[in-house]
Amino acid sequence: MDTEKEVIISARNVVKKFGERAVLNGITLDIYRGETFVIMGGSGCGKSTFLRHLIGALKPDSGKVSVLGKDLSGLDEDALDAVKKKIGMCFQSAALFDSMTVGENVSLPLREHTKLDRSVIDIVVKMKLEMVGLRGFEDLMPSQLSGGMRKRVGLARAIVMDPEIIFYDEPTAGLDPIVAGVIDKLILDLSKKLSITSVVVTHDMKSVFSIADRVAMLYEGRVLEVGESDTVKNSKNPMVRQFIAGSPDGPIKFFQQKDDYLEQLIK
Amino acid sequence: MAVKIEEKNNLTVCYIDGEIDINTSPDIKKAFEKLIAKKVPKIVINLAKVTYVDSSGLATLVEILKNMRTYGGRMRLTNMAHKIKSLFEITKLEKLFEIIEDEAEAITTFI
């Protein structure tokens, strides 16, 4: 890896437990400015929980998460808000407000966090909707849009404040392959054109290798492998290979009860 | 951020110094509203000392241009750093604005 690259997100030995269950078991990762970094792994591997640590929604039990040079655990609410203004979040469900028009949804962060005039905000909204191919849709309601269009509106809202980093949570989940391809292309375009760092959590293999500069695979709350997209794609690690191939048989067990079933029944 | 306004060759030349972003855009808009109220016909905006422009800054420049056009006014942008010019290209705004390499040229050819 190029040593001159600037680390924009850093996680060090991040541990998180929900009750007795450790979801993150000591994750250490660096993400560089301007790259598209994909975090992949099966359901329950901890990738969404890890993402929530990166956006400051969860704090680790131990370890450290730094974003844009700030240790998130040490920040008060105002300082954390300042960091959050520099990041955009694209949720799995698009998370639009159904009672607001497309334009109102996209402009919401600007109306809440800035003193810009309405006329200027309207122009910004038009510019952002143009970037996601939805100019002219300002006055429609979310219920009038397809799933892919809703995601694009979510994306327009995520970039409305010119973030330095965008986090995507399963951006192509539930979309047909063509629409998923459109979303992937948009993620790539926006990352390159606007020089945004993109962090994408997904288990859509097609998506992973079409957008990622680097990939990390998580398994049981640990980083199983991290590296350039092609390196991970051709990994010799049998777990990584099984995951990429989507094979039910292999070292990754999908039924992992530690106690004996019959014993548990009569316990 | 600061806006300095000078008269040169019967033209209004504005120098913006600093960043044009979410925090400074409202003040820039106010500074130009005074010129627009006077229906200043031709404005050259020298961006040599502008280090950063965000989307709200671009939108503010669009808004100023839009308001000038209501009375037939014209605006030229000059001395843009390469990084800022590419921002105009990405957002397809380079075709909306008259972008001229340097101030002297913009003034002498502003007919």
GROMACS .gro file of C-alpha atoms in nm:
model
  378
    1MET     CA    1   0.000   0.000   0.000
    2ASP     CA    2   0.118   0.349  -0.078
    3THR     CA    3   0.263   0.481   0.247
    4GLU     CA    4   0.182   0.841   0.151
    5LYS     CA    5  -0.190   0.775   0.161
    6GLU     CA    6  -0.375   0.965   0.430
    7VAL     CA    7  -0.563   0.757   0.684
    8ILE     CA    8  -0.913   0.906   0.715
    9ILE     CA    9  -1.070   0.635   0.931
   10SER     CA   10  -0.884   0.420   1.176
   11ALA     CA   11  -1.010   0.143   1.401
   12ARG     CA   12  -0.785  -0.010   1.666
   13ASN     CA   13  -0.880  -0.328   1.851
   14VAL     CA   14  -1.248  -0.240   1.854
   15VAL     CA   15  -1.443  -0.468   2.085
   16LYS     CA   16  -1.818  -0.456   2.135
   17LYS     CA   17  -2.038  -0.689   2.334
   18PHE     CA   18  -2.415  -0.704   2.339
   19GLY     CA   19  -2.478  -0.875   2.673
   20GLU     CA   20  -2.250  -1.178   2.690
   21ARG     CA   21  -2.213  -1.198   2.314
   22ALA     CA   22  -1.908  -1.033   2.160
   23VAL     CA   23  -2.010  -0.893   1.822
   24LEU     CA   24  -1.679  -0.721   1.749
   25ASN     CA   25  -1.373  -0.909   1.867
   26GLY     CA   26  -1.091  -0.662   1.817
   27ILE     CA   27  -1.118  -0.503   1.474
   28THR     CA   28  -0.818  -0.310   1.346
   29LEU     CA   29  -0.847  -0.136   1.008
   30ASP     CA   30  -0.727   0.174   0.826
   31ILE     CA   31  -0.928   0.339   0.548
   32TYR     CA   32  -0.754   0.589   0.320
   33ARG     CA   33  -0.882   0.919   0.187
   34GLY     CA   34  -1.044   0.891  -0.153
   35GLU     CA   35  -1.071   0.514  -0.169
   36THR     CA   36  -1.382   0.299  -0.198
   37PHE     CA   37  -1.353   0.052   0.084
   38VAL     CA   38  -1.592  -0.240   0.105
   39ILE     CA   39  -1.665  -0.431   0.424
   40MET     CA   40  -1.815  -0.768   0.345
   41GLY     CA   41  -1.918  -1.067   0.547
   42GLY     CA   42  -2.215  -1.285   0.623
   43SER     CA   43  -2.516  -1.191   0.828
   44GLY     CA   44  -2.417  -1.150   1.192
   45CYS     CA   45  -2.044  -1.109   1.119
   46GLY     CA   46  -2.052  -0.767   1.283
   47LYS     CA   47  -2.022  -0.549   0.973
   48SER     CA   48  -2.329  -0.335   1.040
   49THR     CA   49  -2.232  -0.300   1.406
   50PHE     CA   50  -1.884  -0.195   1.298
   51LEU     CA   51  -2.033   0.062   1.060
   52ARG     CA   52  -2.238   0.206   1.345
   53HIS     CA   53  -1.913   0.257   1.537
   54LEU     CA   54  -1.763   0.444   1.242
   55ILE     CA   55  -2.051   0.693   1.234
   56GLY     CA   56  -2.043   0.745   1.609
   57ALA     CA   57  -2.380   0.578   1.670
   58LEU     CA   58  -2.218   0.318   1.897
   59LYS     CA   59  -1.915   0.339   2.125
   60PRO     CA   60  -1.675   0.047   2.159
   61ASP     CA   61  -1.639  -0.134   2.494
   62SER     CA   62  -1.267  -0.112   2.432
   63GLY     CA   63  -1.046   0.002   2.149
   64LYS     CA   64  -1.055   0.323   1.949
   65VAL     CA   65  -1.229   0.460   1.639
   66SER     CA   66  -1.090   0.774   1.476
   67VAL     CA   67  -1.265   0.953   1.190
   68LEU     CA   68  -1.110   1.254   1.016
   69GLY     CA   69  -0.838   1.255   1.279
   70LYS     CA   70  -1.075   1.266   1.577
   71ASP     CA   71  -1.108   0.990   1.834
   72LEU     CA   72  -1.488   0.955   1.842
   73SER     CA   73  -1.498   0.821   2.198
   74GLY     CA   74  -1.336   1.133   2.336
   75LEU     CA   75  -1.570   1.381   2.168
   76ASP     CA   76  -1.853   1.568   2.337
   77GLU     CA   77  -2.185   1.597   2.158
   78ASP     CA   78  -2.100   1.922   1.973
   79ALA     CA   79  -1.764   1.793   1.853
   80LEU     CA   80  -1.926   1.467   1.740
   81ASP     CA   81  -2.191   1.666   1.551
   82ALA     CA   82  -1.913   1.860   1.377
   83VAL     CA   83  -1.762   1.531   1.254
   84LYS     CA   84  -2.105   1.401   1.155
   85LYS     CA   85  -2.160   1.706   0.933
   86LYS     CA   86  -1.862   1.590   0.728
   87ILE     CA   87  -2.000   1.243   0.670
   88GLY     CA   88  -2.298   1.126   0.469
   89MET     CA   89  -2.499   0.814   0.538
   90CYS     CA   90  -2.689   0.611   0.285
   91PHE     CA   91  -2.918   0.368   0.460
   92GLN     CA   92  -3.036   0.031   0.338
   93SER     CA   93  -3.399   0.142   0.336
   94ALA     CA   94  -3.318   0.488   0.192
   95ALA     CA   95  -3.483   0.619   0.514
   96LEU     CA   96  -3.685   0.890   0.341
   97PHE     CA   97  -3.960   1.079   0.516
   98ASP     CA   98  -4.280   0.970   0.343
   99SER     CA   99  -4.463   1.290   0.434
  100MET     CA  100  -4.202   1.508   0.259
  101THR     CA  101  -4.141   1.559  -0.111
  102VAL     CA  102  -3.819   1.439  -0.272
  103GLY     CA  103  -3.687   1.797  -0.266
  104GLU     CA  104  -3.772   1.841   0.102
  105ASN     CA  105  -3.604   1.510   0.187
  106VAL     CA  106  -3.285   1.605   0.004
  107SER     CA  107  -3.276   1.958   0.147
  108LEU     CA  108  -3.345   1.853   0.506
  109PRO     CA  109  -2.981   1.858   0.629
  110LEU     CA  110  -2.928   2.204   0.476
  111ARG     CA  111  -3.248   2.339   0.627
  112GLU     CA  112  -3.154   2.197   0.968
  113HIS     CA  113  -2.784   2.278   0.982
  114THR     CA  114  -2.725   2.593   0.777
  115LYS     CA  115  -2.843   2.951   0.738
  116LEU     CA  116  -2.864   2.930   0.360
  117ASP     CA  117  -3.155   3.103   0.188
  118ARG     CA  118  -3.431   2.886   0.052
  119SER     CA  119  -3.349   2.997  -0.304
  120VAL     CA  120  -2.987   2.879  -0.268
  121ILE     CA  121  -3.097   2.552  -0.106
  122ASP     CA  122  -3.332   2.488  -0.399
  123ILE     CA  123  -3.040   2.525  -0.641
  124VAL     CA  124  -2.821   2.287  -0.437
  125VAL     CA  125  -3.104   2.031  -0.439
  126LYS     CA  126  -3.134   2.056  -0.817
  127MET     CA  127  -2.756   2.007  -0.852
  128LYS     CA  128  -2.758   1.699  -0.629
  129LEU     CA  129  -3.062   1.545  -0.797
  130GLU     CA  130  -2.890   1.598  -1.133
  131MET     CA  131  -2.592   1.401  -1.001
  132VAL     CA  132  -2.811   1.101  -0.920
  133GLY     CA  133  -3.013   1.135  -1.242
  134LEU     CA  134  -3.334   1.257  -1.078
  135ARG     CA  135  -3.355   1.625  -1.170
  136GLY     CA  136  -3.719   1.727  -1.209
  137PHE     CA  137  -3.839   1.484  -0.941
  138GLU     CA  138  -3.831   1.745  -0.662
  139ASP     CA  139  -4.206   1.764  -0.612
  140LEU     CA  140  -4.281   1.392  -0.613
  141MET     CA  141  -4.352   1.202  -0.294
  142PRO     CA  142  -4.132   0.901  -0.199
  143SER     CA  143  -4.433   0.671  -0.238
  144GLN     CA  144  -4.441   0.760  -0.608
  145LEU     CA  145  -4.087   0.629  -0.662
  146SER     CA  146  -3.942   0.283  -0.728
  147GLY     CA  147  -3.700   0.124  -0.481
  148GLY     CA  148  -3.399   0.221  -0.691
  149MET     CA  149  -3.516   0.580  -0.724
  150ARG     CA  150  -3.569   0.603  -0.349
  151LYS     CA  151  -3.211   0.487  -0.298
  152ARG     CA  152  -3.091   0.754  -0.539
  153VAL     CA  153  -3.285   1.018  -0.345
  154GLY     CA  154  -3.118   0.886  -0.028
  155LEU     CA  155  -2.785   0.922  -0.204
  156ALA     CA  156  -2.864   1.280  -0.311
  157ARG     CA  157  -2.945   1.361   0.051
  158ALA     CA  158  -2.622   1.193   0.169
  159ILE     CA  159  -2.412   1.424  -0.054
  160VAL     CA  160  -2.612   1.744   0.000
  161MET     CA  161  -2.368   1.876   0.264
  162ASP     CA  162  -2.060   1.786   0.054
  163PRO     CA  163  -1.936   1.514   0.287
  164GLU     CA  164  -1.577   1.394   0.295
  165ILE     CA  165  -1.690   1.038   0.365
  166ILE     CA  166  -2.007   0.851   0.267
  167PHE     CA  167  -2.112   0.534   0.444
  168TYR     CA  168  -2.338   0.297   0.254
  169ASP     CA  169  -2.526   0.022   0.435
  170GLU     CA  170  -2.622  -0.253   0.189
  171PRO     CA  171  -2.685  -0.005  -0.095
  172THR     CA  172  -2.797  -0.269  -0.346
  173ALA     CA  173  -3.004  -0.490  -0.114
  174GLY     CA  174  -3.346  -0.569  -0.255
  175LEU     CA  175  -3.275  -0.422  -0.599
  176ASP     CA  176  -3.286  -0.605  -0.932
  177PRO     CA  177  -2.943  -0.662  -1.094
  178ILE     CA  178  -2.974  -0.373  -1.341
  179VAL     CA  179  -3.080  -0.119  -1.079
  180ALA     CA  180  -2.810  -0.256  -0.847
  181GLY     CA  181  -2.560  -0.194  -1.128
  182VAL     CA  182  -2.688   0.163  -1.164
  183ILE     CA  183  -2.638   0.224  -0.792
  184ASP     CA  184  -2.287   0.075  -0.806
  185LYS     CA  185  -2.199   0.302  -1.096
  186LEU     CA  186  -2.332   0.603  -0.909
  187ILE     CA  187  -2.125   0.516  -0.601
  188LEU     CA  188  -1.815   0.492  -0.820
  189ASP     CA  189  -1.891   0.811  -1.014
  190LEU     CA  190  -1.955   1.016  -0.703
  191SER     CA  191  -1.646   0.879  -0.528
  192LYS     CA  192  -1.417   0.963  -0.819
  193LYS     CA  193  -1.575   1.290  -0.932
  194LEU     CA  194  -1.619   1.441  -0.589
  195SER     CA  195  -1.310   1.271  -0.437
  196ILE     CA  196  -1.524   1.130  -0.161
  197THR     CA  197  -1.410   0.839   0.054
  198SER     CA  198  -1.674   0.567   0.033
  199VAL     CA  199  -1.721   0.294   0.289
  200VAL     CA  200  -1.966   0.031   0.173
  201VAL     CA  201  -2.104  -0.251   0.381
  202THR     CA  202  -2.246  -0.524   0.162
  203HIS     CA  203  -2.267  -0.894   0.096
  204ASP     CA  204  -2.352  -0.844  -0.272
  205MET     CA  205  -2.044  -1.006  -0.430
  206LYS     CA  206  -2.102  -0.855  -0.774
  207SER     CA  207  -2.115  -0.513  -0.613
  208VAL     CA  208  -1.803  -0.573  -0.401
  209PHE     CA  209  -1.566  -0.638  -0.688
  210SER     CA  210  -1.710  -0.379  -0.924
  211ILE     CA  211  -1.671  -0.087  -0.683
  212ALA     CA  212  -1.400  -0.167  -0.429
  213ASP     CA  213  -1.046  -0.037  -0.427
  214ARG     CA  214  -0.990  -0.244  -0.114
  215VAL     CA  215  -1.197  -0.501   0.066
  216ALA     CA  216  -1.213  -0.629   0.422
  217MET     CA  217  -1.391  -0.949   0.505
  218LEU     CA  218  -1.525  -0.980   0.857
  219TYR     CA  219  -1.602  -1.309   1.024
  220GLU     CA  220  -1.721  -1.354   1.380
  221GLY     CA  221  -1.634  -0.994   1.462
  222ARG     CA  222  -1.277  -1.015   1.332
  223VAL     CA  223  -1.103  -0.907   1.015
  224LEU     CA  224  -1.047  -1.231   0.828
  225GLU     CA  225  -0.873  -1.068   0.536
  226VAL     CA  226  -0.808  -0.716   0.407
  227GLY     CA  227  -0.643  -0.605   0.087
  228GLU     CA  228  -0.673  -0.482  -0.267
  229SER     CA  229  -0.990  -0.593  -0.441
  230ASP     CA  230  -0.812  -0.837  -0.675
  231THR     CA  231  -0.603  -0.982  -0.394
  232VAL     CA  232  -0.910  -1.064  -0.189
  233LYS     CA  233  -1.093  -1.192  -0.495
  234ASN     CA  234  -0.813  -1.441  -0.555
  235SER     CA  235  -0.758  -1.516  -0.187
  236LYS     CA  236  -0.639  -1.863  -0.092
  237ASN     CA  237  -0.811  -1.839   0.246
  238PRO     CA  238  -1.076  -2.114   0.230
  239MET     CA  239  -1.325  -1.905   0.432
  240VAL     CA  240  -1.293  -1.609   0.197
  241ARG     CA  241  -1.320  -1.841  -0.104
  242GLN     CA  242  -1.632  -2.005   0.038
  243PHE     CA  243  -1.795  -1.668   0.102
  244ILE     CA  244  -1.719  -1.533  -0.244
  245ALA     CA  245  -1.844  -1.853  -0.406
  246GLY     CA  246  -2.154  -1.852  -0.185
  247SER     CA  247  -2.101  -2.217  -0.103
  248PRO     CA  248  -2.297  -2.374   0.186
  249ASP     CA  249  -2.018  -2.626   0.244
  250GLY     CA  250  -1.680  -2.524   0.378
  251PRO     CA  251  -1.504  -2.399   0.688
  252ILE     CA  252  -1.771  -2.136   0.759
  253LYS     CA  253  -2.041  -2.314   0.953
  254PHE     CA  254  -2.390  -2.181   0.930
  255PHE     CA  255  -2.512  -2.373   1.232
  256GLN     CA  256  -2.281  -2.305   1.518
  257GLN     CA  257  -2.458  -2.409   1.835
  258LYS     CA  258  -2.200  -2.468   2.099
  259ASP     CA  259  -2.420  -2.680   2.324
  260ASP     CA  260  -2.553  -3.015   2.235
  261TYR     CA  261  -2.903  -2.986   2.095
  262LEU     CA  262  -3.060  -3.271   2.291
  263GLU     CA  263  -2.896  -3.162   2.613
  264GLN     CA  264  -3.029  -2.814   2.561
  265LEU     CA  265  -3.382  -2.946   2.512
  266ILE     CA  266  -3.393  -3.121   2.848
  267LYS     CA  267  -3.187  -2.865   3.038
  268MET     CA  268  -1.386   3.541   0.376
  269ALA     CA  269  -1.395   3.897   0.244
  270VAL     CA  270  -1.550   4.063  -0.061
  271LYS     CA  271  -1.378   4.373  -0.201
  272ILE     CA  272  -1.555   4.575  -0.469
  273GLU     CA  273  -1.374   4.808  -0.712
  274GLU     CA  274  -1.472   5.007  -1.018
  275LYS     CA  275  -1.244   4.951  -1.320
  276ASN     CA  276  -1.307   5.071  -1.678
  277ASN     CA  277  -1.674   5.135  -1.597
  278LEU     CA  278  -1.702   4.779  -1.472
  279THR     CA  279  -1.761   4.643  -1.125
  280VAL     CA  280  -1.485   4.405  -1.024
  281CYS     CA  281  -1.531   4.194  -0.711
  282TYR     CA  282  -1.250   4.015  -0.531
  283ILE     CA  283  -1.348   3.727  -0.306
  284ASP     CA  284  -1.086   3.615  -0.056
  285GLY     CA  285  -1.116   3.284   0.129
  286GLU     CA  286  -1.366   3.000   0.117
  287ILE     CA  287  -1.712   3.010  -0.039
  288ASP     CA  288  -1.893   2.751   0.166
  289ILE     CA  289  -2.196   2.683   0.384
  290ASN     CA  290  -2.072   2.931   0.644
  291THR     CA  291  -1.972   3.217   0.415
  292SER     CA  292  -2.225   3.186   0.129
  293PRO     CA  293  -2.500   3.386   0.304
  294ASP     CA  294  -2.260   3.683   0.348
  295ILE     CA  295  -2.146   3.665  -0.013
  296LYS     CA  296  -2.506   3.665  -0.127
  297LYS     CA  297  -2.573   3.975   0.086
  298ALA     CA  298  -2.272   4.159  -0.060
  299PHE     CA  299  -2.397   4.099  -0.413
  300GLU     CA  300  -2.758   4.180  -0.329
  301LYS     CA  301  -2.651   4.543  -0.288
  302LEU     CA  302  -2.506   4.546  -0.642
  303ILE     CA  303  -2.812   4.370  -0.782
  304ALA     CA  304  -3.042   4.622  -0.615
  305LYS     CA  305  -2.854   4.893  -0.808
  306LYS     CA  306  -2.890   4.684  -1.125
  307VAL     CA  307  -2.517   4.686  -1.191
  308PRO     CA  308  -2.499   4.573  -1.555
  309LYS     CA  309  -2.160   4.397  -1.566
  310ILE     CA  310  -1.975   4.228  -1.283
  311VAL     CA  311  -1.637   4.056  -1.298
  312ILE     CA  312  -1.569   3.827  -1.004
  313ASN     CA  313  -1.201   3.753  -0.950
  314LEU     CA  314  -1.164   3.420  -0.769
  315ALA     CA  315  -0.782   3.414  -0.749
  316LYS     CA  316  -0.787   3.413  -0.369
  317VAL     CA  317  -1.067   3.162  -0.332
  318THR     CA  318  -0.927   2.844  -0.182
  319TYR     CA  319  -1.242   2.632  -0.166
  320VAL     CA  320  -1.595   2.634  -0.304
  321ASP     CA  321  -1.862   2.390  -0.188
  322SER     CA  322  -2.203   2.317  -0.338
  323SER     CA  323  -2.370   2.598  -0.146
  324GLY     CA  324  -2.104   2.834  -0.283
  325LEU     CA  325  -2.171   2.722  -0.638
  326ALA     CA  326  -2.545   2.757  -0.579
  327THR     CA  327  -2.491   3.108  -0.442
  328LEU     CA  328  -2.304   3.210  -0.757
  329VAL     CA  329  -2.587   3.060  -0.965
  330GLU     CA  330  -2.840   3.257  -0.758
  331ILE     CA  331  -2.646   3.584  -0.810
  332LEU     CA  332  -2.628   3.516  -1.186
  333LYS     CA  333  -3.001   3.431  -1.192
  334ASN     CA  334  -3.088   3.756  -1.017
  335MET     CA  335  -2.863   3.960  -1.248
  336ARG     CA  336  -3.027   3.809  -1.552
  337THR     CA  337  -3.369   3.937  -1.442
  338TYR     CA  338  -3.255   4.287  -1.546
  339GLY     CA  339  -3.023   4.178  -1.828
  340GLY     CA  340  -2.704   4.194  -1.619
  341ARG     CA  341  -2.398   3.983  -1.696
  342MET     CA  342  -2.133   3.822  -1.480
  343ARG     CA  343  -1.786   3.691  -1.557
  344LEU     CA  344  -1.573   3.467  -1.336
  345THR     CA  345  -1.196   3.492  -1.361
  346ASN     CA  346  -0.867   3.361  -1.219
  347MET     CA  347  -1.008   3.032  -1.101
  348ALA     CA  348  -0.769   2.778  -0.952
  349HIS     CA  349  -0.764   2.451  -1.147
  350LYS     CA  350  -0.929   2.264  -0.860
  351ILE     CA  351  -1.221   2.507  -0.854
  352LYS     CA  352  -1.259   2.508  -1.230
  353SER     CA  353  -1.289   2.131  -1.231
  354LEU     CA  354  -1.569   2.163  -0.976
  355PHE     CA  355  -1.760   2.380  -1.226
  356GLU     CA  356  -1.701   2.113  -1.490
  357ILE     CA  357  -1.818   1.824  -1.271
  358THR     CA  358  -2.140   2.008  -1.190
  359LYS     CA  359  -2.182   2.114  -1.555
  360LEU     CA  360  -2.185   2.480  -1.449
  361GLU     CA  361  -1.895   2.581  -1.674
  362LYS     CA  362  -2.146   2.626  -1.955
  363LEU     CA  363  -2.373   2.847  -1.745
  364PHE     CA  364  -2.105   3.097  -1.647
  365GLU     CA  365  -1.871   3.308  -1.858
  366ILE     CA  366  -1.539   3.181  -1.726
  367ILE     CA  367  -1.237   3.381  -1.841
  368GLU     CA  368  -0.874   3.295  -1.768
  369ASP     CA  369  -0.769   3.632  -1.624
  370GLU     CA  370  -0.920   3.953  -1.502
  371ALA     CA  371  -0.755   4.189  -1.753
  372GLU     CA  372  -0.883   3.984  -2.045
  373ALA     CA  373  -1.230   3.963  -1.893
  374ILE     CA  374  -1.242   4.342  -1.853
  375THR     CA  375  -1.107   4.438  -2.196
  376THR     CA  376  -1.336   4.195  -2.381
  377PHE     CA  377  -1.647   4.263  -2.173
  378ILE     CA  378  -1.863   4.433  -2.438
   0.00000   0.00000   0.00000
